[in-house]
Coordinates of C-alpha atoms in Angstrom, one line a residue:
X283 CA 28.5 21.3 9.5
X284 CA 24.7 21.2 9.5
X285 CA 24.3 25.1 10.5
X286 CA 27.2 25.5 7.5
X287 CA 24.5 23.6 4.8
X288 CA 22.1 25.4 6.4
X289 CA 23.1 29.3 5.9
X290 CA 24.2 28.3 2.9
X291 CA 20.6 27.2 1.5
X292 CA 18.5 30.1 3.4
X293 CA 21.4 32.2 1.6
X294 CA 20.7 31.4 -1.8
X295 CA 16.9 30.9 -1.5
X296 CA 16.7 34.3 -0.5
X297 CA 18.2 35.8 -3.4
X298 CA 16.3 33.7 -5.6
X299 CA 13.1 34.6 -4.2
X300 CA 14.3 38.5 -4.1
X301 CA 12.4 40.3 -6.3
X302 CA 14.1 41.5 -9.6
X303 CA 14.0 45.4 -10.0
X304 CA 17.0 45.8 -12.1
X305 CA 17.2 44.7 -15.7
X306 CA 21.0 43.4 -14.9
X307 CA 19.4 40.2 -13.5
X308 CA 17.4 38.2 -16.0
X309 CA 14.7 35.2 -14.4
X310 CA 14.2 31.7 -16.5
X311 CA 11.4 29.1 -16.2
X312 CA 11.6 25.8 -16.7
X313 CA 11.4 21.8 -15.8
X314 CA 13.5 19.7 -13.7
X315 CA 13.9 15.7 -13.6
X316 CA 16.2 12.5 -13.4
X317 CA 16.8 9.5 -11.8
X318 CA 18.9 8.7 -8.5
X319 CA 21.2 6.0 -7.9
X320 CA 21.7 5.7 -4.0
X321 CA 23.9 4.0 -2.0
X322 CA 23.0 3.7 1.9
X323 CA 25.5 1.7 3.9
X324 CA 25.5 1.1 7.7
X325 CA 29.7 0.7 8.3
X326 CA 29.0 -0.3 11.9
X327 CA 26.8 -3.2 10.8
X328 CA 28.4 -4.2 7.6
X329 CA 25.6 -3.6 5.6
X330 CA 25.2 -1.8 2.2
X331 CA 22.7 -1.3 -0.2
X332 CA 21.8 0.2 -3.5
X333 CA 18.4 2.0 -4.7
X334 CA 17.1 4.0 -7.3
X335 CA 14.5 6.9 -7.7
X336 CA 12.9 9.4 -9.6
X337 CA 12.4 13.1 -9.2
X338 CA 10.6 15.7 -11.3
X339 CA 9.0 19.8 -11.0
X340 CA 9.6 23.1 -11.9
X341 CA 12.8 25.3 -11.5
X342 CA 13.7 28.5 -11.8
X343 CA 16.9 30.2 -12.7
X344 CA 18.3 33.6 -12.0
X345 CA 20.9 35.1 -14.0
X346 CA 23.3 37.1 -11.8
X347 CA 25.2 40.5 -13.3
X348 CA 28.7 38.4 -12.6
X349 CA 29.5 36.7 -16.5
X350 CA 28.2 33.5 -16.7
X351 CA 27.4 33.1 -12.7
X352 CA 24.0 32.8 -11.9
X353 CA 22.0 31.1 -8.9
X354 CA 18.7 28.3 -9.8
X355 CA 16.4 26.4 -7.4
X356 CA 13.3 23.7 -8.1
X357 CA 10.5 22.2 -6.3
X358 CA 10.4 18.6 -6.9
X359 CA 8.6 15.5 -5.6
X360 CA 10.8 12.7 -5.2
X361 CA 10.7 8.7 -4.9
X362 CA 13.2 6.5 -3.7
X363 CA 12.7 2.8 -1.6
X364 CA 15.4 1.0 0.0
X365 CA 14.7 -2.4 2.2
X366 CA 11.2 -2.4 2.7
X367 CA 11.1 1.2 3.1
X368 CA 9.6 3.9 0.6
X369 CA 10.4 7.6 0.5
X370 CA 7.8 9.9 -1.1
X371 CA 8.4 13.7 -0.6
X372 CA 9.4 16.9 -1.7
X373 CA 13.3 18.0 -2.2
X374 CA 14.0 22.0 -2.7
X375 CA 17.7 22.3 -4.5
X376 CA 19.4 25.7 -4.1
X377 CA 22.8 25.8 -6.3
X378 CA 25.0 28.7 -7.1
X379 CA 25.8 27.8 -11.0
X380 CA 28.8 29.0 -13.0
X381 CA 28.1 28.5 -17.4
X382 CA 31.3 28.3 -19.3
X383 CA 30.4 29.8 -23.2
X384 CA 32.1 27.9 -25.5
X385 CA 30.7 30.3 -28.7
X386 CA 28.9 26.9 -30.0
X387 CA 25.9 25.4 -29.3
X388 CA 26.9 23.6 -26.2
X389 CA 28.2 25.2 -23.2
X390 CA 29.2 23.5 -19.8
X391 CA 28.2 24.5 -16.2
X392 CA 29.5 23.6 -12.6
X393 CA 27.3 24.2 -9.7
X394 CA 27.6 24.0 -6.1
X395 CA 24.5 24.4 -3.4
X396 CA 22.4 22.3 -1.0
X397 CA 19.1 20.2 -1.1
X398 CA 16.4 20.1 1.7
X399 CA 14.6 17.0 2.0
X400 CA 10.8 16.3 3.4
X401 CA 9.8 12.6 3.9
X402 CA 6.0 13.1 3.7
X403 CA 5.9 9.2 4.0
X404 CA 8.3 8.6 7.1
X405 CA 5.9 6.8 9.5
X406 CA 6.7 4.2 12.2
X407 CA 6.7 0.6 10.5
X408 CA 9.0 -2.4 10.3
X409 CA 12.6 -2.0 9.2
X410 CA 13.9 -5.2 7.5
X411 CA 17.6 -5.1 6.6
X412 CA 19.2 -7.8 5.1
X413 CA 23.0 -8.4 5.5
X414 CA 23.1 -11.2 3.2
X415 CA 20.7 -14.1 2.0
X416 CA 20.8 -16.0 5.0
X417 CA 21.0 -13.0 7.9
X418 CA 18.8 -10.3 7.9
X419 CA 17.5 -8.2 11.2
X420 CA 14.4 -6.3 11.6
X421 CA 13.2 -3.2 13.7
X422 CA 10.5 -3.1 14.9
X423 CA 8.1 0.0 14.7
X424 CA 11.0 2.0 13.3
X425 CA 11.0 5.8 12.6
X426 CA 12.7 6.9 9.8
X427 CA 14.2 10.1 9.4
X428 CA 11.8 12.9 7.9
X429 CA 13.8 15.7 6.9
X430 CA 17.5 16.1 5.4
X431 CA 20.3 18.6 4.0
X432 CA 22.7 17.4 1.7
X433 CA 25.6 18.9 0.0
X434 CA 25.7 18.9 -3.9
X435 CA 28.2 18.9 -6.4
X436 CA 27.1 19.3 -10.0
X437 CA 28.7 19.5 -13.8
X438 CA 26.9 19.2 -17.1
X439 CA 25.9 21.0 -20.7
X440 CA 23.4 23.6 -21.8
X441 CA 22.4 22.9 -25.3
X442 CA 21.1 25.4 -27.4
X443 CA 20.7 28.0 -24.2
X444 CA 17.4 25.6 -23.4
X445 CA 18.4 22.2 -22.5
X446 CA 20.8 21.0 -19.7
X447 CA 21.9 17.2 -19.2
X448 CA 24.7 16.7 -16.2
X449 CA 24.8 14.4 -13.0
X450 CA 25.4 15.8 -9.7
X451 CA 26.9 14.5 -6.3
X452 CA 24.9 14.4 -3.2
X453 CA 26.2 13.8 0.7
X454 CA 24.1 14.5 3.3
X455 CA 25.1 17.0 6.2
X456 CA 24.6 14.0 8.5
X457 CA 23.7 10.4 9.1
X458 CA 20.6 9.0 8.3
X459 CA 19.0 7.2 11.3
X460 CA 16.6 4.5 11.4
X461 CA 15.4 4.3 15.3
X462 CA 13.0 2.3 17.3
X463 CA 12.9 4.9 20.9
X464 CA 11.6 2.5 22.9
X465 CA 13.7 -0.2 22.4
X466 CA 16.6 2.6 22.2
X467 CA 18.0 0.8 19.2
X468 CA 19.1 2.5 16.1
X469 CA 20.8 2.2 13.4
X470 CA 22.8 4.9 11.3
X471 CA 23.9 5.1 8.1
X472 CA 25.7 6.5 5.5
X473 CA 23.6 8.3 2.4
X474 CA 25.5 9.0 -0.9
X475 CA 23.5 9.8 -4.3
X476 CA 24.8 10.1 -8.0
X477 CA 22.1 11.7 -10.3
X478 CA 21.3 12.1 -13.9
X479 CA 19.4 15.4 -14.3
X480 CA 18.1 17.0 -17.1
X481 CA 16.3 20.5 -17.3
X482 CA 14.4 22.2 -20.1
X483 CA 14.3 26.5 -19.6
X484 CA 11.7 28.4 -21.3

C-alpha cells in the first residue's frame, strides 16, 4: 500500500513540476491554509485522543487539457501536538483535482492525491499517554516517527474562479509508531485527519 501512495505522489509531482510548453495547459499561483482536527488512537491500548493544528504556504495549480481536470500541489509548514508531543514540519500535498462549472459564480471540485510528511521536530523525549485521569503510562526516551504518506480525499467550492473553501480526508499509508529501541517497546497507532482548507489563486 505504501509503494501504491508512493508512485502515486512521485506521479503527480512530476507532472506538476514538468515544464509547460504548450498553451493547452495553463499554471495558477496562489496560498494554501487551514486547520486540522486529528484523531490518534492506539486500539491495542485502548487509548484515543484528539488534536488540532494549523498549516499554511504556497500552492500551485496546473490546469490539464481534459475539461475541468487539472492536477495542484503546495508546500506548507505544519503544527500539530498530541500528549506531550509537538510536531513542526513541512507537508507537500499532490491531488489530481476535477472542477464541476456550474455557469454561476460557485463551482465545486473533488480531488484525490497523497501528502508527504517531514517531522523536523521528531527527537527522542518522553512520551506521556494518558488513558484516563487516573492511568496514564510514559515512554521513556521515545522516538517518534519523522516522515509520513497519507491518502487524501477532498471536496469543496471555487468562488469567483479565485477562492476555494472545502475539507479533505486524510489516512495515513501506515501506522504511526511511537518507539523506545532499547527497551523494544512501542506503541502504534491509528492517524485520521479531517481539515478545513481554504486557498486563494492569483
Amino acid at each position: 500500500m505504501k509503494k501504491i501512495f508512493s508512485l502515486l505522489f512521485i506521479l503527480i509531482a512530476l507532472i506538476v513540476v514538468t515544464p509547460v510548453q504548450s498553451q493547452s495547459f495553463k499554471m495558477r499561483y496562489g496560498v494554501k491554509g487551514g486547520m486540522g482536527f486529528t484523531t490518534i488512537a492506539h486500539p491495542v491500548n485502548k487509548f484515543s485522543e484528539k488534536s488540532t493544528g494549523f498549516f499554511i504556504g504556497p500552492m500551485a495549480e496546473l490546469y490539464l487539457p481534459i475539461k475541468g481536470m487539472g492536477v495542484n500541489c503546495a508546500l506548507m509548514y505544519f503544527e500539530r501536538d498530541y500528549s506531550n508531543i509537538k510536531e513542526q514540519g513541512l507537508e507537500i500535498p499532490v491531488n489530481l483535482k476535477y472542477v464541476l462549472k456550474l455557469n454561476i459564480p460557485i463551482d465545486v471540485y473533488g480531488e484525490v492525491g497523497a501528502t508527504y510528511y517531514v517531522n523536523y521536530n521528531a527527537k527522542k523525549t518522553d512520551v506521556i499517554l494518558d488513558f484516563d485521569d487516573c492511568h496514564y503510562t510514559t515512554i521513556n526516551d521515545a522516538e517518534i516517527q519523522k516522515r509520513q504518506i497519507d491518502f487524501n480525499l477532498g471536496a469543496g467550492i471555487v468562488l469567483f474562479n479565485h477562492l476555494q473553501m472545502g475539507i479533505s480526508y486524510q489516512i495515513p499509508a501506515k501506522k504511526c509508531y511511537i518507539q523506545n529501541l532499547g527497551e523494544q517497546y512501542s506503541i502504534s497507532a491509528d492517524i485520521s485527519s479531517l481539515n478545513l482548507v481554504f486557498s486563494y489563486l492569483f
